[in-house]
Coordinates of C-alpha atoms and ligand atoms in Angstrom, one line a residue:
S1 CA 43.2 10.1 66.6
R2 CA 39.9 8.5 66.2
R3 CA 41.3 5.1 67.1
A4 CA 42.9 6.4 70.4
L5 CA 39.6 8.0 71.3
M6 CA 37.7 4.8 70.8
G7 CA 40.3 2.9 72.9
A8 CA 39.9 5.5 75.7
V9 CA 36.1 5.1 75.6
A10 CA 36.3 1.4 75.7
A11 CA 38.7 1.6 78.6
I12 CA 36.4 3.8 80.6
G13 CA 33.6 1.5 79.9
L14 CA 35.6 -1.4 81.1
V15 CA 36.6 0.4 84.3
A16 CA 33.1 1.5 85.0
G17 CA 31.8 -2.0 84.5
M18 CA 34.4 -3.3 87.0
V19 CA 33.6 -1.0 89.8
P20 CA 30.8 -2.8 91.7
A21 CA 30.1 0.2 94.0
L22 CA 29.0 2.4 91.0
A23 CA 25.3 2.4 91.8
A24 CA 22.6 3.0 89.2
D25 CA 21.2 6.6 89.1
P26 CA 18.4 7.0 91.6
I27 CA 14.9 6.9 90.2
K28 CA 13.5 10.4 90.0
L29 CA 10.0 10.8 91.4
R30 CA 8.7 14.3 90.9
I31 CA 5.4 15.0 92.7
S32 CA 3.2 17.9 91.6
T33 CA 0.3 19.2 93.7
P34 CA -1.6 22.5 94.1
A35 CA -1.5 22.0 97.9
V36 CA 0.0 24.7 100.1
D37 CA 2.9 23.9 102.4
S38 CA 1.0 23.9 105.7
D39 CA -1.8 21.6 104.6
W40 CA -1.5 18.0 105.7
H41 CA -1.4 16.4 102.3
A42 CA 1.6 18.6 101.5
K43 CA 3.2 17.8 104.9
M44 CA 2.8 14.1 104.2
L45 CA 5.1 14.2 101.2
P46 CA 8.3 14.6 103.1
V47 CA 7.1 11.5 105.2
F48 CA 6.8 9.6 101.9
K49 CA 10.3 10.7 100.9
Q50 CA 11.9 9.8 104.2
E51 CA 10.2 6.4 104.5
L52 CA 11.3 5.5 101.0
E53 CA 14.9 6.6 101.8
K54 CA 14.8 4.4 104.9
S55 CA 13.6 1.2 103.1
A56 CA 15.4 1.8 99.7
P57 CA 18.5 3.9 100.5
G58 CA 19.9 5.8 97.6
Q59 CA 17.4 4.3 95.1
F60 CA 15.0 7.1 94.7
D61 CA 15.2 10.9 94.3
V62 CA 11.9 12.3 95.5
E63 CA 11.2 15.9 94.4
I64 CA 8.2 17.7 95.9
H65 CA 6.6 20.6 94.0
L66 CA 3.8 22.4 95.8
N67 CA 1.4 25.2 94.9
G68 CA 0.7 23.9 91.3
T69 CA 4.1 25.3 90.3
L70 CA 5.2 22.2 88.2
F71 CA 1.8 21.3 86.7
K72 CA -1.5 23.2 87.0
Q73 CA -4.3 21.8 89.1
G74 CA -6.1 19.0 87.1
T75 CA -3.4 18.6 84.5
E76 CA -1.4 16.1 86.5
P77 CA -3.0 12.9 85.1
A78 CA -2.4 13.9 81.5
A79 CA 1.2 14.8 82.4
M80 CA 1.7 11.4 84.0
Q81 CA 0.2 9.7 81.0
R82 CA 2.6 11.6 78.6
G83 CA 5.6 10.6 80.8
N84 CA 6.3 14.1 81.9
L85 CA 5.5 13.6 85.5
E86 CA 6.0 10.7 87.8
M87 CA 3.7 11.3 90.8
A88 CA 0.7 13.3 91.9
M89 CA -2.2 13.4 94.4
I90 CA -5.2 13.1 92.2
S91 CA -8.9 13.4 93.0
A92 CA -11.9 11.2 92.1
F93 CA -13.0 14.3 89.9
D94 CA -9.7 14.1 87.9
I95 CA -10.2 10.4 87.3
A96 CA -13.9 10.8 86.4
K97 CA -12.9 12.9 83.4
Q98 CA -11.4 9.8 81.8
V99 CA -13.2 7.0 83.7
P100 CA -16.8 8.1 84.2
E101 CA -17.5 5.2 86.5
W102 CA -15.5 7.1 89.1
S103 CA -18.0 9.9 89.2
I104 CA -19.7 7.9 91.9
F105 CA -16.9 9.0 94.3
T106 CA -17.6 12.7 93.4
A107 CA -21.2 12.3 94.6
G108 CA -22.2 14.3 97.8
Y109 CA -23.4 12.4 100.9
L110 CA -22.3 8.9 99.8
I111 CA -19.1 8.2 101.7
R112 CA -20.1 8.7 105.4
D113 CA -16.8 9.5 107.2
P114 CA -13.0 8.9 107.0
E115 CA -13.4 5.4 108.4
H116 CA -16.0 4.4 105.8
Q117 CA -13.7 5.9 103.1
A118 CA -10.8 3.8 104.2
K119 CA -12.9 0.6 104.3
V120 CA -14.4 1.2 100.8
F121 CA -11.0 1.9 99.2
D122 CA -8.9 -0.6 101.1
G123 CA -11.3 -3.5 100.3
E124 CA -12.8 -5.2 97.2
I125 CA -14.4 -2.0 95.8
G126 CA -11.1 -0.2 95.9
R127 CA -9.4 -3.1 94.2
E128 CA -11.9 -3.1 91.4
M129 CA -12.0 0.7 90.9
Y130 CA -8.2 1.1 91.1
K131 CA -7.9 -1.6 88.4
L132 CA -10.1 0.5 86.1
V133 CA -7.7 3.4 86.6
E134 CA -4.8 1.2 85.8
D135 CA -6.4 -0.3 82.8
K136 CA -8.0 2.8 81.3
M137 CA -5.5 5.5 82.4
G138 CA -2.2 3.7 82.9
I139 CA -2.0 5.2 86.4
K140 CA -1.2 3.3 89.5
I141 CA -3.0 4.4 92.7
L142 CA -0.8 3.7 95.7
S143 CA -3.1 4.8 98.5
V144 CA -6.1 6.8 99.4
G145 CA -5.8 9.8 101.8
Y146 CA -8.5 11.6 103.6
L147 CA -8.6 15.2 102.1
G148 CA -11.3 16.2 104.7
T149 CA -15.0 16.8 104.8
R150 CA -15.9 19.7 102.5
E151 CA -17.9 22.6 104.0
V152 CA -19.4 25.8 102.4
N153 CA -17.3 28.9 103.3
L154 CA -18.8 32.3 102.4
R155 CA -17.8 36.0 102.5
T156 CA -21.4 37.0 102.8
D157 CA -23.3 36.7 106.2
K158 CA -26.7 35.7 105.1
E159 CA -27.7 32.5 107.0
I160 CA -27.9 29.3 105.0
K161 CA -30.3 26.7 106.2
T162 CA -31.3 24.8 103.0
P163 CA -30.1 24.5 99.4
A164 CA -32.7 27.1 98.4
D165 CA -30.7 29.7 100.5
L166 CA -27.7 29.1 98.2
A167 CA -29.7 30.1 95.1
G168 CA -27.6 32.7 93.2
V169 CA -24.6 32.4 95.5
K170 CA -21.4 32.4 93.3
L171 CA -19.7 29.4 94.7
R172 CA -16.2 28.7 93.4
M173 CA -15.6 25.1 92.4
P174 CA -12.5 23.5 90.8
G175 CA -12.9 23.6 87.0
S176 CA -14.4 20.3 85.8
D177 CA -17.9 19.1 85.0
T178 CA -18.2 16.9 88.0
W179 CA -17.0 19.7 90.4
L180 CA -19.5 22.1 88.9
F181 CA -22.3 19.5 89.2
L182 CA -21.5 19.2 92.9
G183 CA -21.9 23.0 93.3
K184 CA -25.1 22.9 91.5
A185 CA -26.4 20.0 93.4
L186 CA -25.9 22.0 96.6
G187 CA -28.2 24.7 95.2
A188 CA -25.5 27.3 94.4
N189 CA -24.3 29.0 91.2
P190 CA -20.9 27.3 90.6
L191 CA -18.0 29.1 89.1
P192 CA -14.9 27.3 88.0
L193 CA -11.6 28.7 89.3
A194 CA -8.1 27.3 90.1
F195 CA -7.3 26.7 93.7
G196 CA -4.5 29.2 93.8
E197 CA -6.8 32.1 92.8
I198 CA -9.4 31.6 95.5
Y199 CA -8.0 33.9 98.2
T200 CA -7.9 37.0 95.9
A201 CA -11.4 36.1 94.4
L202 CA -12.8 36.1 98.0
Q203 CA -11.0 39.3 98.8
T204 CA -12.3 41.2 95.8
G205 CA -15.8 39.7 95.7
A206 CA -15.4 37.9 92.4
I207 CA -16.9 35.0 94.1
D208 CA -19.2 34.7 97.1
G209 CA -17.6 31.7 98.6
Q210 CA -15.8 28.4 98.1
D211 CA -16.0 24.9 99.5
N212 CA -13.1 23.0 101.1
P213 CA -12.3 21.0 104.2
L214 CA -11.6 23.0 107.4
P215 CA -7.8 22.2 107.5
T216 CA -7.5 23.7 104.1
V217 CA -9.5 26.8 105.1
R218 CA -6.9 27.2 107.9
A219 CA -3.8 26.5 105.8
T220 CA -4.8 28.9 103.0
K221 CA -6.1 31.6 105.5
F222 CA -9.4 31.8 103.6
Y223 CA -10.9 32.6 107.1
E224 CA -9.3 36.1 106.8
V225 CA -11.5 36.9 103.8
T226 CA -14.8 35.2 104.7
K227 CA -17.5 35.5 107.4
Q228 CA -19.0 32.2 107.8
I229 CA -18.6 28.4 107.5
V230 CA -21.8 26.4 106.9
M231 CA -21.1 22.9 108.1
T232 CA -22.8 21.1 105.2
D233 CA -20.4 18.1 105.4
H234 CA -21.4 17.6 101.7
L235 CA -18.4 15.6 100.6
V236 CA -16.0 13.3 102.5
D237 CA -13.3 14.0 100.1
S238 CA -10.3 11.8 99.1
I239 CA -7.0 12.3 97.5
F240 CA -5.1 9.5 95.7
L241 CA -1.4 9.2 95.9
A242 CA -0.6 8.0 92.4
L243 CA 2.3 6.9 90.2
A244 CA 2.6 7.0 86.4
G245 CA 2.3 3.5 85.1
S246 CA 5.5 3.9 83.1
S247 CA 7.4 4.6 86.4
W248 CA 5.7 1.8 88.3
N249 CA 6.5 -0.7 85.7
K250 CA 10.2 0.1 85.9
L251 CA 10.4 -0.8 89.5
D252 CA 11.5 -4.2 90.8
D253 CA 9.3 -6.0 93.4
K254 CA 11.3 -4.8 96.4
Q255 CA 11.1 -1.2 95.1
K256 CA 7.3 -1.6 94.5
T257 CA 6.9 -2.7 98.1
A258 CA 9.0 0.1 99.4
V259 CA 6.9 2.7 97.4
M260 CA 3.7 1.2 98.6
N261 CA 4.7 1.2 102.2
A262 CA 6.0 4.8 102.0
A263 CA 2.7 5.8 100.5
K264 CA 0.8 4.1 103.3
A265 CA 2.9 5.8 106.0
A266 CA 2.5 9.2 104.4
V267 CA -1.3 8.8 104.2
K268 CA -1.5 7.7 107.8
F269 CA 0.4 10.8 108.8
N270 CA -2.0 12.9 106.8
N271 CA -5.2 11.2 108.1
D272 CA -4.2 11.2 111.7
N273 CA -3.3 14.8 111.8
R274 CA -6.2 16.0 109.6
I275 CA -8.8 14.1 111.5
K276 CA -7.5 15.5 114.8
E277 CA -7.4 19.1 113.5
E278 CA -10.9 18.9 112.0
G279 CA -12.1 18.3 115.5
E280 CA -10.4 21.5 116.8
L281 CA -10.9 24.0 114.0
Q282 CA -14.5 25.1 114.5
A283 CA -13.4 26.8 117.8
F284 CA -10.4 28.4 116.0
F285 CA -12.6 29.9 113.3
K286 CA -15.0 31.2 115.8
S287 CA -12.1 32.9 117.7
Q288 CA -11.3 34.6 114.4
G289 CA -14.8 36.1 114.3
L290 CA -16.5 33.7 111.9
K291 CA -19.9 32.2 112.2
V292 CA -19.7 28.4 112.1
Y293 CA -23.0 26.4 112.2
K294 CA -24.9 23.4 111.0
P295 CA -27.6 24.0 108.4
D296 CA -30.6 21.7 107.9
L297 CA -28.5 18.7 106.9
D298 CA -31.5 16.5 105.9
A299 CA -32.6 19.1 103.5
F300 CA -29.1 19.2 101.9
R301 CA -28.7 15.4 101.9
T302 CA -32.0 14.8 100.2
H303 CA -31.5 17.6 97.6
V304 CA -27.9 16.5 96.7
Q305 CA -28.7 12.8 96.6
K306 CA -31.7 13.3 94.4
A307 CA -29.6 15.5 92.0
Y308 CA -27.0 12.7 91.6
L309 CA -29.5 9.9 91.2
D310 CA -31.5 11.9 88.6
S311 CA -28.3 12.8 86.7
E312 CA -26.5 11.3 83.7
W313 CA -23.5 10.6 86.0
S314 CA -25.4 7.9 87.9
K315 CA -26.0 6.0 84.7
T316 CA -22.2 5.5 84.4
W317 CA -21.8 4.0 87.9
P318 CA -21.1 0.2 88.1
K319 CA -24.2 -1.8 88.7
G320 CA -25.1 -2.2 92.4
M321 CA -22.1 0.0 93.5
V322 CA -24.2 2.4 95.5
D323 CA -25.6 -0.5 97.5
R324 CA -22.2 -2.0 98.0
I325 CA -20.7 1.3 99.3
N326 CA -23.7 1.9 101.6
A327 CA -23.3 -1.7 102.9
T328 CA -19.6 -1.3 103.6
K329 CA -19.1 -1.2 107.4
Ligands
KDO401 C1 -9.8 22.5 95.6 O1 -9.4 23.0 94.5 O2 -10.8 23.0 96.1 C2 -9.2 21.2 96.1 O3 -9.6 21.0 97.4 C3 -9.6 20.1 95.2 C4 -8.9 18.8 95.5 O4 -9.1 17.8 94.6 C5 -7.3 19.1 95.5 O5 -6.9 19.4 94.2 C6 -7.0 20.3 96.4 O6 -7.8 21.4 96.1 C7 -5.6 20.7 96.4 O7 -4.7 19.6 96.7 C8 -5.3 21.9 97.3 O8 -5.5 21.5 98.6

């Protein structure tokens, strides 16, 4: 009868309430990224998971989704904002779509090296700029990781010395305004394409080249279908380990600390390994038959910096920020 059923339900409720060992469900944290499994920012995710399990045993259920299988590249912030995704590694370019001030971090030849990057984001500038992302996007940035220094990687063998030599070169860029602007600023003809489609596009000649840090060129095997790497060093790129604000706000203080510390450990693993590997990879690519060389870096730097300063983007940059970034040591 209905009455008996109600009684049974109440009894179960009572018993459940009386069993102290009955723990709350672990908090699910799904991470979505286009990264491939052998790249360092993918390999750092199990480190995040293990560190979190160590400091908050049984409290989190971290699920890692690579290769853009859960959400397509660039759609992660919106997914987090809708409450459909808990975590992602987002770029300054993703953020700039909603917070134009952030386009400053998409500008070529501004951040000097990984050390400069860490100092900028771990200090006052980082605090201010992360707060903009929290306020305007409802996304909590946990930590900055070094994605590597981007270089131009071509399937053609014409030597590239200056931006003028890239005229007409179909250079694949990720699909957003700020990315395409970077390709244009380099002197190339930028074409938008998702990360997962680069290998085939290089193989078939749909594009002439792409730009990515050396460890990514190794992890994706782009060196198999390209002939040269021009060491333009045009962007000291970053990736931000981020949590949906709705997930962050549900955590208690201890859990927040655990998540922050796990993010820092993961990022350290990524940065240490990536920086070390960047120092070794030029020799590897040469052994694979590629030409690897420095172009006229002054010519690239001057051309790219002028393009940014003359652009609409620079008008959105917080006042005095370029000087503050330059002065960060
Ligand atoms: C890319 O698509 O070239 C890029 O390097 C852009 C980054 O912001 C980031 O999305 C990265 O791809 C992926 O994590 C794959 O490594």
